[in-house]
XYZ file of C-alpha atoms in Angstrom:
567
model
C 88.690 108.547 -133.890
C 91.276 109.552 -136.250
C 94.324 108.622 -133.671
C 92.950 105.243 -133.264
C 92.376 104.329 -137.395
C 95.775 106.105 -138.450
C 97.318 103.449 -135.613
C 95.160 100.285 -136.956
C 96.591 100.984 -140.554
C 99.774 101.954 -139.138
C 99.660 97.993 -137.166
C 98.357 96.980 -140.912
C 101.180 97.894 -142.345
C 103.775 96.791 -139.637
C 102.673 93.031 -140.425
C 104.677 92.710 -143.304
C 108.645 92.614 -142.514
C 111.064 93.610 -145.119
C 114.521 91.523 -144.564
C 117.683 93.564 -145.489
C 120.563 91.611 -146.239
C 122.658 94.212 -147.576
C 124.154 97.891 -147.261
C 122.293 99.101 -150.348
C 119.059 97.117 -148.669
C 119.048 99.329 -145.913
C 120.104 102.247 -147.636
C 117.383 102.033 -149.889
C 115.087 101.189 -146.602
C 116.022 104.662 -145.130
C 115.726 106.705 -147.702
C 112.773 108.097 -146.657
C 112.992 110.019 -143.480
C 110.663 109.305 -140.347
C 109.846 111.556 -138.179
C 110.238 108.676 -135.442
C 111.604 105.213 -135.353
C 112.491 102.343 -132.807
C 115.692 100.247 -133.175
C 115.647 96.649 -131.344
C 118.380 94.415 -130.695
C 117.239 90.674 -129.973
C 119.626 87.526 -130.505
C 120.436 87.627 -133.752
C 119.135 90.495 -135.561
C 118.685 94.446 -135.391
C 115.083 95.071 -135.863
C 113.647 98.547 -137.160
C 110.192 100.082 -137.252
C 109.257 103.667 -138.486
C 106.376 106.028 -137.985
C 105.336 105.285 -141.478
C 104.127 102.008 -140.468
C 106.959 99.870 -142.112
C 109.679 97.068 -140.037
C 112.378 95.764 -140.947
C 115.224 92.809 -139.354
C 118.617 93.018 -140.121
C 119.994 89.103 -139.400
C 123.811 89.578 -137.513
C 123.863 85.693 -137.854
C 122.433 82.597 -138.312
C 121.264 81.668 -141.971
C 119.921 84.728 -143.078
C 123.264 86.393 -142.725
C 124.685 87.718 -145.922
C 128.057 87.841 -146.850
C 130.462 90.852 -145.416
C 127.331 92.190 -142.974
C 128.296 91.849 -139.594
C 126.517 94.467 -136.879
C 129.300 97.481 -137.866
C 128.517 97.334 -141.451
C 124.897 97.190 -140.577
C 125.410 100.066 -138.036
C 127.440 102.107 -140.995
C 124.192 101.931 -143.343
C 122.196 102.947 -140.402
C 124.172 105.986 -139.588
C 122.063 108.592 -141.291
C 119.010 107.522 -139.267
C 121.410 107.272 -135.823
C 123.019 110.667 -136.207
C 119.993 112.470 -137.472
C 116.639 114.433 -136.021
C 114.231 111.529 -136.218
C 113.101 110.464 -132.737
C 115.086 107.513 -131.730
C 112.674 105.242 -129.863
C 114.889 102.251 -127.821
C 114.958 100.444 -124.674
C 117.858 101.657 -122.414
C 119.087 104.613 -124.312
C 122.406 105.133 -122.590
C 123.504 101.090 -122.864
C 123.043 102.265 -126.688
C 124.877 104.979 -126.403
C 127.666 103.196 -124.478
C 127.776 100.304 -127.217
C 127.299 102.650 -130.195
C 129.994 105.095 -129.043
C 132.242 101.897 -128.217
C 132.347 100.868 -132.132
C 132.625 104.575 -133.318
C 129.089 105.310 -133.625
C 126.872 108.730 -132.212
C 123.053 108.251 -131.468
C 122.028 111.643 -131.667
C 118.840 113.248 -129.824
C 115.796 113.345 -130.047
C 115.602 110.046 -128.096
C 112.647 108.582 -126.260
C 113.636 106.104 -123.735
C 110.610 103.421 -122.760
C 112.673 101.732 -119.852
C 112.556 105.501 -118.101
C 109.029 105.918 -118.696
C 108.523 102.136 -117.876
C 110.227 103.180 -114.658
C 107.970 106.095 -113.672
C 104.498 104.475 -114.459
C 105.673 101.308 -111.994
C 109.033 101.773 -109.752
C 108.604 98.745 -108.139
C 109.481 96.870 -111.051
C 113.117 97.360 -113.186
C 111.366 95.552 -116.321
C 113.104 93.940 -119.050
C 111.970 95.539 -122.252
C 110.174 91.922 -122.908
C 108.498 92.197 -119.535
C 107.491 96.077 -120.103
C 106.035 95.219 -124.129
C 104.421 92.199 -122.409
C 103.041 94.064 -119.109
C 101.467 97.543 -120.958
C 100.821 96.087 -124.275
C 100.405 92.141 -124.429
C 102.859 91.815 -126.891
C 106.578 90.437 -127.268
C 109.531 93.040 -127.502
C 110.405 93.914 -131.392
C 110.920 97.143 -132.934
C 107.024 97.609 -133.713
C 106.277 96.810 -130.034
C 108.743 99.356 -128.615
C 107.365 102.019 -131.091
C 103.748 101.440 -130.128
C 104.838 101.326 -126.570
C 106.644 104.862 -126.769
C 103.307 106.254 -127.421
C 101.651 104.096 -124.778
C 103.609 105.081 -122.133
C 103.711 108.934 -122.649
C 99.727 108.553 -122.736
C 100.307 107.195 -119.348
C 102.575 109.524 -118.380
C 100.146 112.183 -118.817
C 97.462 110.792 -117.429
C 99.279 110.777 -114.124
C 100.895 113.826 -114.504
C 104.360 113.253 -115.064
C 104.858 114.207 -118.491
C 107.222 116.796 -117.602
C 108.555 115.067 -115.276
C 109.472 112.679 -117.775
C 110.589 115.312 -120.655
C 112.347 117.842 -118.494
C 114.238 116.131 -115.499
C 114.342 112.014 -116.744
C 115.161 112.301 -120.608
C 117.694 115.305 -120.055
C 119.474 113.229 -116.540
C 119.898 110.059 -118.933
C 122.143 112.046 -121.148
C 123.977 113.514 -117.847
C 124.810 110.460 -116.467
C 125.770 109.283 -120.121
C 128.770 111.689 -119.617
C 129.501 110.778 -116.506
C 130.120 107.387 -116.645
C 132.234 108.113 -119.999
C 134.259 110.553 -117.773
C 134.654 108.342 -114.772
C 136.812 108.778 -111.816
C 140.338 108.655 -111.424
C 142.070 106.648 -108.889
C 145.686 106.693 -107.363
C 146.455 103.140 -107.976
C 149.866 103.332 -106.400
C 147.782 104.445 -102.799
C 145.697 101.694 -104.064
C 148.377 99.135 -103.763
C 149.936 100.245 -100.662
C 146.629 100.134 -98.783
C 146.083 96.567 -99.866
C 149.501 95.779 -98.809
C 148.441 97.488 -95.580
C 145.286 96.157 -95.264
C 146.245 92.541 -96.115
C 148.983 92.472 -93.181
C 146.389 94.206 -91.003
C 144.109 90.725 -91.922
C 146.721 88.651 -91.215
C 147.622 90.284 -87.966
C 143.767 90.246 -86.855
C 143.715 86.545 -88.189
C 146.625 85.119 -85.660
C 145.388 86.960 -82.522
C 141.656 85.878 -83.280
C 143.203 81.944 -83.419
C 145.758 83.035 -80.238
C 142.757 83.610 -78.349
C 140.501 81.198 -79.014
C 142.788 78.626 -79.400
C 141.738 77.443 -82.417
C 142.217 77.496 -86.209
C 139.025 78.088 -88.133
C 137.410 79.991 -91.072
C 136.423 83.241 -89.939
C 134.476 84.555 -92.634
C 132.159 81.326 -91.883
C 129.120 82.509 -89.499
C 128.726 78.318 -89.137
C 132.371 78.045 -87.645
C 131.978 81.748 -85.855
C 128.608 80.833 -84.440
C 130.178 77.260 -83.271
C 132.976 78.997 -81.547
C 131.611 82.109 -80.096
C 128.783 79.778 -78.313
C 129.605 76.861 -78.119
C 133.416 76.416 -77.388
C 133.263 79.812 -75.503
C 129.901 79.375 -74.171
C 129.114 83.591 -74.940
C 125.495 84.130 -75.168
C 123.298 83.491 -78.160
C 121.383 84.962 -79.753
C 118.287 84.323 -82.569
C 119.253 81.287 -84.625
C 119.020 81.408 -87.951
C 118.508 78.286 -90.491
C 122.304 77.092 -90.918
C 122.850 77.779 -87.144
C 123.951 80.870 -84.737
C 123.232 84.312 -86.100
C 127.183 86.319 -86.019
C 125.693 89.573 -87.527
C 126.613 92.700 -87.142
C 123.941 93.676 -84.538
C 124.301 90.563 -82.480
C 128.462 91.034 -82.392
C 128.106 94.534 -81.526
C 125.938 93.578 -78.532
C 128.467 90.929 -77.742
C 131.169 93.301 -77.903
C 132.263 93.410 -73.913
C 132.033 89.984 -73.370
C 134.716 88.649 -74.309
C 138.001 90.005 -76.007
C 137.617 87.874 -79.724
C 134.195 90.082 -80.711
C 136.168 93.288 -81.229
C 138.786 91.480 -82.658
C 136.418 89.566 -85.478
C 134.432 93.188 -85.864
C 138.033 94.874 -87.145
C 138.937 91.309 -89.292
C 135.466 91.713 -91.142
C 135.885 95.631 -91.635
C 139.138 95.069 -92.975
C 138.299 92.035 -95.155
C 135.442 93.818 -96.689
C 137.352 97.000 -97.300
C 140.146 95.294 -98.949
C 138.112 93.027 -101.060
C 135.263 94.845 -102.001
C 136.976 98.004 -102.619
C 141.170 97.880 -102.111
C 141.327 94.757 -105.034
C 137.395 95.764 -106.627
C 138.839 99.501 -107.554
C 142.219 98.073 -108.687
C 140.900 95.288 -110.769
C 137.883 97.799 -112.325
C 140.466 100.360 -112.912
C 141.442 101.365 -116.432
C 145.248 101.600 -117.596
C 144.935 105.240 -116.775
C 143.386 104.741 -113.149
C 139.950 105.609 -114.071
C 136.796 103.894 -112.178
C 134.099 104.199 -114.906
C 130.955 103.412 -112.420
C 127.658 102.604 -113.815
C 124.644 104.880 -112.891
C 121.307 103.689 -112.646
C 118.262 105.264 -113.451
C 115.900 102.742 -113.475
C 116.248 100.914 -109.816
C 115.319 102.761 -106.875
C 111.838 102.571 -105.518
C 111.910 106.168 -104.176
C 114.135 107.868 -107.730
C 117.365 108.036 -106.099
C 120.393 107.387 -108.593
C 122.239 104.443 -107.503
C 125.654 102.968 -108.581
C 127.488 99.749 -109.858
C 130.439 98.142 -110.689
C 131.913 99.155 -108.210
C 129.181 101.335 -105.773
C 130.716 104.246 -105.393
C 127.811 105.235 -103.116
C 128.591 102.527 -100.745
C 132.338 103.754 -99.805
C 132.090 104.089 -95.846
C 132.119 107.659 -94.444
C 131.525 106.624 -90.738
C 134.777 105.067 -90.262
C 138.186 105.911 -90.042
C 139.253 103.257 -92.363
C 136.554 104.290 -95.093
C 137.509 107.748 -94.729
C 141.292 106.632 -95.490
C 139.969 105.127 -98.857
C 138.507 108.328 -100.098
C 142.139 109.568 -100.154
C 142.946 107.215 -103.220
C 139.823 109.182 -105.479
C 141.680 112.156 -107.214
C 141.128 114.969 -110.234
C 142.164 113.641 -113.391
C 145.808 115.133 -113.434
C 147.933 117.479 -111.399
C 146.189 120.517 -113.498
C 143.027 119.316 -112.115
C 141.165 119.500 -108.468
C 137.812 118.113 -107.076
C 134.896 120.410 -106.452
C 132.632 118.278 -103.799
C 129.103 120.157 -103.594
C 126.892 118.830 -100.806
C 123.153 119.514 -99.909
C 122.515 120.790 -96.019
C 119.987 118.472 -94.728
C 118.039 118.152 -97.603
C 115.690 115.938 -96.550
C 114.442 118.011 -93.233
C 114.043 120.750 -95.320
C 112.066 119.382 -98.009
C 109.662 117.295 -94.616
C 109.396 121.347 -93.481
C 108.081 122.653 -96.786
C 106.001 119.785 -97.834
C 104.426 119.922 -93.952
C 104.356 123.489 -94.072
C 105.565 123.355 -90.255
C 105.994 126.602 -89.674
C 108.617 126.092 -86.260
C 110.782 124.036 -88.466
C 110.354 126.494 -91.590
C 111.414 129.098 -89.086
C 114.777 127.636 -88.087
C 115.897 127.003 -91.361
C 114.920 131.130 -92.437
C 116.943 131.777 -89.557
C 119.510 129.872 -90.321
C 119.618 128.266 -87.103
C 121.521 124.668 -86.341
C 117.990 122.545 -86.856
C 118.903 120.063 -84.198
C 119.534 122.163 -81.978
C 116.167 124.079 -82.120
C 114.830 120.808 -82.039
C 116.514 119.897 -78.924
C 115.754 123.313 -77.573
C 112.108 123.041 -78.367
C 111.186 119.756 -76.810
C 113.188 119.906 -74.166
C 111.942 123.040 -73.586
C 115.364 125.252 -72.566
C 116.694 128.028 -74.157
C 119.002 127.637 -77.195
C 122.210 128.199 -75.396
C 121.585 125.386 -72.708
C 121.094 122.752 -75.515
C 124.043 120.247 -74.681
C 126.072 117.818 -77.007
C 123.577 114.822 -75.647
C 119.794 116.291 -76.325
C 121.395 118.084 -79.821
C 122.449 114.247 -80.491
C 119.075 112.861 -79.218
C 117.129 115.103 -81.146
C 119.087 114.423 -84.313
C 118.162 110.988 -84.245
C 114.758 111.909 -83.939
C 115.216 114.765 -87.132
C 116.342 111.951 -89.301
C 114.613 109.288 -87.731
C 110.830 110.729 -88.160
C 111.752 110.780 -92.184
C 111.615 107.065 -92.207
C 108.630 106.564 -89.514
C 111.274 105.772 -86.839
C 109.724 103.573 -84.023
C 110.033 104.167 -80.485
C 111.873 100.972 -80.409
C 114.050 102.013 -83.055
C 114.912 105.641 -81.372
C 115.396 103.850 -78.048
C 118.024 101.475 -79.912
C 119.540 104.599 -81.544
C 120.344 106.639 -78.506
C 120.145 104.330 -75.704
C 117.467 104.945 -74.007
C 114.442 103.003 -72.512
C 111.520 102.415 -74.635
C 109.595 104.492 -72.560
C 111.649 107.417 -72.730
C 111.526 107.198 -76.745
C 107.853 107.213 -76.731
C 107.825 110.053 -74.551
C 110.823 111.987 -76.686
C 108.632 111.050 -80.115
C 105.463 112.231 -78.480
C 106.868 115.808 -77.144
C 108.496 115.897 -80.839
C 104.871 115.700 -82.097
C 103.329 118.432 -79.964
C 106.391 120.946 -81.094
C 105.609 120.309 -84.281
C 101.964 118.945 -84.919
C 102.067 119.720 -88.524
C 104.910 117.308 -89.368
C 102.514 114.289 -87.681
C 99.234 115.481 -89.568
C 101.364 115.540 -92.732
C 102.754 111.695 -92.140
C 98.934 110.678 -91.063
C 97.701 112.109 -94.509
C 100.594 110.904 -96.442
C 99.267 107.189 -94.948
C 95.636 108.369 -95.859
C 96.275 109.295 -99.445
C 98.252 106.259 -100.082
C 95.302 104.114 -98.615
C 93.116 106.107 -100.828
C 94.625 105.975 -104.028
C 97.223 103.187 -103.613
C 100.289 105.502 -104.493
C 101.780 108.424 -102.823
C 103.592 111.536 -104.789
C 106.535 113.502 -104.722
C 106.562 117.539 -104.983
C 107.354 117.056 -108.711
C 104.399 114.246 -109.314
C 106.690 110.586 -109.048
C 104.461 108.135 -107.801
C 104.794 104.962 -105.778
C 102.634 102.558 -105.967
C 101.564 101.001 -102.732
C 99.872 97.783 -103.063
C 101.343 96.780 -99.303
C 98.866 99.054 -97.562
C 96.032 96.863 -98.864
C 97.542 93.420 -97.637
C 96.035 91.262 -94.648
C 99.503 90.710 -93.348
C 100.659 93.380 -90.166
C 104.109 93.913 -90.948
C 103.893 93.758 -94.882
C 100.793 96.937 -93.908
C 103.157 98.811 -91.779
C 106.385 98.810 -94.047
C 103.473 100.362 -96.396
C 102.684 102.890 -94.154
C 106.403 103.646 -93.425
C 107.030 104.055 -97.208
C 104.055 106.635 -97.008
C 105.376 108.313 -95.133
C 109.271 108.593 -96.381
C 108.935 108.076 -99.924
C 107.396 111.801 -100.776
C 110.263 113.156 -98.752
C 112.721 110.997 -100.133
C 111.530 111.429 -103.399
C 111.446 114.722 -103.656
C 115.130 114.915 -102.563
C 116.325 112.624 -105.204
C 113.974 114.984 -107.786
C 115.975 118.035 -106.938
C 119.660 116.682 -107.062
C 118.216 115.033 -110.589
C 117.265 119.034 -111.382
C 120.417 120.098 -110.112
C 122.587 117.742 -111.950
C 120.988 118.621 -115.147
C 121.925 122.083 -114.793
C 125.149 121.810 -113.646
C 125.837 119.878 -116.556
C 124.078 122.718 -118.646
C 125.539 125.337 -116.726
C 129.101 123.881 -117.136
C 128.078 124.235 -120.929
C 127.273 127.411 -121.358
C 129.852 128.723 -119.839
C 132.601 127.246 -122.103
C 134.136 124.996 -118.764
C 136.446 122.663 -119.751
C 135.095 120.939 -115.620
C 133.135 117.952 -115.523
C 130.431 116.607 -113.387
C 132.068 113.048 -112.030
C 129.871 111.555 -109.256
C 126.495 111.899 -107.532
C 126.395 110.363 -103.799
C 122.590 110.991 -102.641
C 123.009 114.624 -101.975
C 126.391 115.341 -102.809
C 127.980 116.261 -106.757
C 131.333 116.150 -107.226
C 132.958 117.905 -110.076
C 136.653 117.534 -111.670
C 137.882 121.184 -112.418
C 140.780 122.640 -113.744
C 142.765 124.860 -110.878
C 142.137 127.824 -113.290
C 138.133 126.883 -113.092
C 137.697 125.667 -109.488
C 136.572 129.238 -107.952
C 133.804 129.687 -111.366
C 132.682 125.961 -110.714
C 132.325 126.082 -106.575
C 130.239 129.033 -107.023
C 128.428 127.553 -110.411
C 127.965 125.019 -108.345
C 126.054 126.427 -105.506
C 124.050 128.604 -107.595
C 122.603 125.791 -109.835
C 122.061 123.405 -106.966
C 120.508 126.452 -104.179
C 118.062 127.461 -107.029
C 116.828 123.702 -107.980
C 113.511 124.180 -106.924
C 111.502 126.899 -105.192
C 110.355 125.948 -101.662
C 109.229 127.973 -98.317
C 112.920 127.301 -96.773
C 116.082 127.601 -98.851
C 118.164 125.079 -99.909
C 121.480 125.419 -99.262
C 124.817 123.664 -100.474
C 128.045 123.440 -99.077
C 131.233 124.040 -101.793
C 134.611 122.342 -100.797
C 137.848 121.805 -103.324
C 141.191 119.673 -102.518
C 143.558 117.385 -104.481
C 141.439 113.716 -103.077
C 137.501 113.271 -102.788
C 139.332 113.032 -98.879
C 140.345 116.534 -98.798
C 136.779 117.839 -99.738
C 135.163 116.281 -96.837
């Protein structure tokens, strides 16, 4: 067919490749205007290819280097193709964007980037753009291999339906986060350095009284010394053993907790040793001169699509504790002109397991407007809605969240302290209050046995090779995934569309605000004072109309001077 012959001559053609050794070379090179090409960094060269079937390498050392070309004179000579309409085709499109922008260059759209569409066709896997020209086309990477696999790939994407997803919520996000992480977020670094001089006589403190009690001077931090002196100098209990020794985690101390007066002590020394090193010293030592945290977002990691965050995790800052709470205090608008507009989704995740399940009690709640744990409660403990207490609204919390991620009896009895028993018999009351949410998990297990992937609302797959394997518990985590992964999908699809336009929104509307941070369901956006009532209600238009679904969506809009204050 005429697709396949015009790509033969075009592969013809790409075997020859033209060296440019000079600014004229490549000016002469680009003369003629594709209407797509690929750009390809390896070790020593740039490498170009162009729809009209033509490559080229530009050496940036080694012995083919010419005199006075160095990558920013290349780079120069290149500009007309960077900064206009041709379809740039590349491998990470905002790390080029990062390091083009860093030496004074724009990459202007249209841009197609492979490691996105890489990402949708197999989430599983973060490929290297040698692993992803190797997996889909049996090639090595160069420019002509990420050009034919642009074309690859959005074949694939069709074929599985996520074209659009690609083109309208993927491609659009990537530029998003682009300007986030340009933005960044500012820290107090004076608050910074009083809570690590805080925090480090707080460790110190901790430190004595842990040797005071135990009568001896050892390295805390160690689980081999911990395990050697919590049982065996103290004789406490043990519990599994793991290859170097006694297991000290979490779980195990926390279960150890009454029994003797050093467990609390060694819980607070490792909450406040973490805090202070991961975050008090990581946010002051990643800090710019101005106080601004300039996180990395990732696109490209997450089995189920969520965004995550690097260098530092700003996703990972505690929220359960006191002590995490304190740290939010330190993230603040970019000036005293400035506040933080914190947007956060209500129980996203419930409401998207209603819709998809189409359980009609749960649907019901949310219409109303009702507190959803406490119909639940209400429901299968069968009393009216005014005689839920604090206890079964807690209980049947757990079991909201819990049934999201296939909870386990033995899980819900570990969550609210009950027997097993009773957790079996909570779970299986939940079920017959609303039987559509359990047919919709035992379907979401069929499917994925059936086609070996499961999908969210908006089409993502996930692969699910573990539901075919011989071994029990690798089988079951694939039937948990299943289960979660169209729900938790799904959620991370519409704070993806809701980012997108925000950004948009914020826009068009001439607002000098900025979208910061994304935390799962929550955006937070730095606003001038003048701005902050326009954005909070931007803000909850853009991210309650998302996505159309048989229950609402509905965000909660708080400002304030810290990230703190809006919680």
């Amino acid at each position: 067919d005429a697709r396949a012959s015009q790509e033969e001559e075009r592969d013809e053609a790409w075997a020859q490749e033209e060296v440019l050794d000079t600014a004229e070379a490549i000016a002469s090179f680009i003369e003629r205007e594709p209407a797509a090409f690929s750009l390809h960094r390896d070790s020593d060269a740039l490498c170009l290819a162009d729809s009209f079937g033509r490559q080229a390498r530009i050496a940036l050392q080694g012995d083919l280097l010419s005199p006075g070309m160095d990558e920013r004179s290349a780079l120069d000579a290149l500009r007309p193709w960077l900064e206009g309409g041709a379809q740039k085709r590349l491998f990470d499109v905002k790390g080029w964007r990062t390091h083009l922008k860093a030496m004074g260059f724009l990459l202007a759209p249209p841009y197609m980037d492979v490691s996105i569409a890489g990402y949708l066709i197999e989430p599983s896997d973060s490929a290297s753009a040698e692993k992803l020209c190797d997996r889909q086309l049996g090639a090595p990477a160069s420019a002509k291999s990420l050009f034919r696999l642009a074309d690859e790939l959005t074949r694939k994407l069709e074929d599985q339906g996520m074209k659009a997803l690609f083109e309208e919520v993927e491609m659009p996000l990537c530029a998003v986060l682009f300007d986030m992480e340009q933005e960044g977020f500012r820290v107090d670094r004076a608050a910074l350095v009083q809570l690590q001089d805080l925090f480090g006589a707080k460790i110190a403190q901790l430190q004595q009284s842990i040797y005071d009690v135990t009568g001896e001077v050892f390295n805390i931090l160690s689980p081999k010394q911990l395990g050697a002196v919590l049982f065996e100098k103290l004789g406490l209990p043990a519990g599994r053993k793991t290859k170097s020794g006694y297991s000290t985690d979490a779980e195990v101390l926390e279960g150890l907790a009454q029994a003797h007066p050093v467990v609390p002590l060694v819980l607070q020394y490792r909450a406040f040793t973490k805090l202070k090193s991961t975050y008090v010293d990581g946010l002051l030592k990643l800090s710019d001169e101005r106080g601004v945290i300039h996180t990395t977002l990732n696109q490209t990691v997450t089995v189920t699509g969520r965004i995550s965050s690097a260098e530092p995790n700003l996703q990972n800052i505690p929220v359960r504790t006191e002590l995490g709470r304190e740290l939010r205090k330190v993230f603040v608008p970019r000036d005293e002109d400035h506040v933080l507009v914190d947007a956060d989704y209500s129980q996203i995740e419930l409401r998207v397991l209603a819709h998809m399940a189409d359980e009609r009690n749960m649907i019901d709640a949310f219409l109303k407007g009702q507190d959803i744990h406490a119909r639940t409660a209400a429901q299968v403990y069968d009393v009216p809605l005014e005689e839920v207490t604090a206890q079964m609204r807690s209980s049947a919390k757990a079991v909201n969240f819990g049934i999201v991620y296939g909870i386990s009896d033995f899980g819900l009895a570990r969550n609210i302290g009950v027997s097993r028993k009773e957790a079996a018999a909570f779970i299986d009351r939940y079920f017959a209050r609303y039987p559509r949410i359990k047919a919709y998990m035992e379907e979401c297990v069929r499917l994925g046995h059936e086609q070996g992937y499961v999908s969210t609302l908006l089409g993502r797959r996930r692969n699910l090779p573990e539901l075919s394997s011989s071994n029990y518990q690798t089988r079951s985590f694939g039937e948990r995934a299943a289960m979660n992964t169209p729900i938790q999908g799904t959620a991370a699809d519409i704070i993806k569309i809701a980012m997108v336009r925000v950004a948009q929104a914020l826009r068009d509307e001439g607002l000098d605000a900025r979208l910061i941070l994304q935390v799962h369901d929550e955006l937070i956006v730095d606003a001038p004072l003048g701005e902050a009532e326009r954005v909070s209600a931007l803000l909850k238009r853009e991210m309650e109309n998302a996505v159309n679904m048989s229950v609402p969506l509905t965000a909660e809009v708080k400002t304030g001077r810290s990230w703190y204050e809006t919680k």
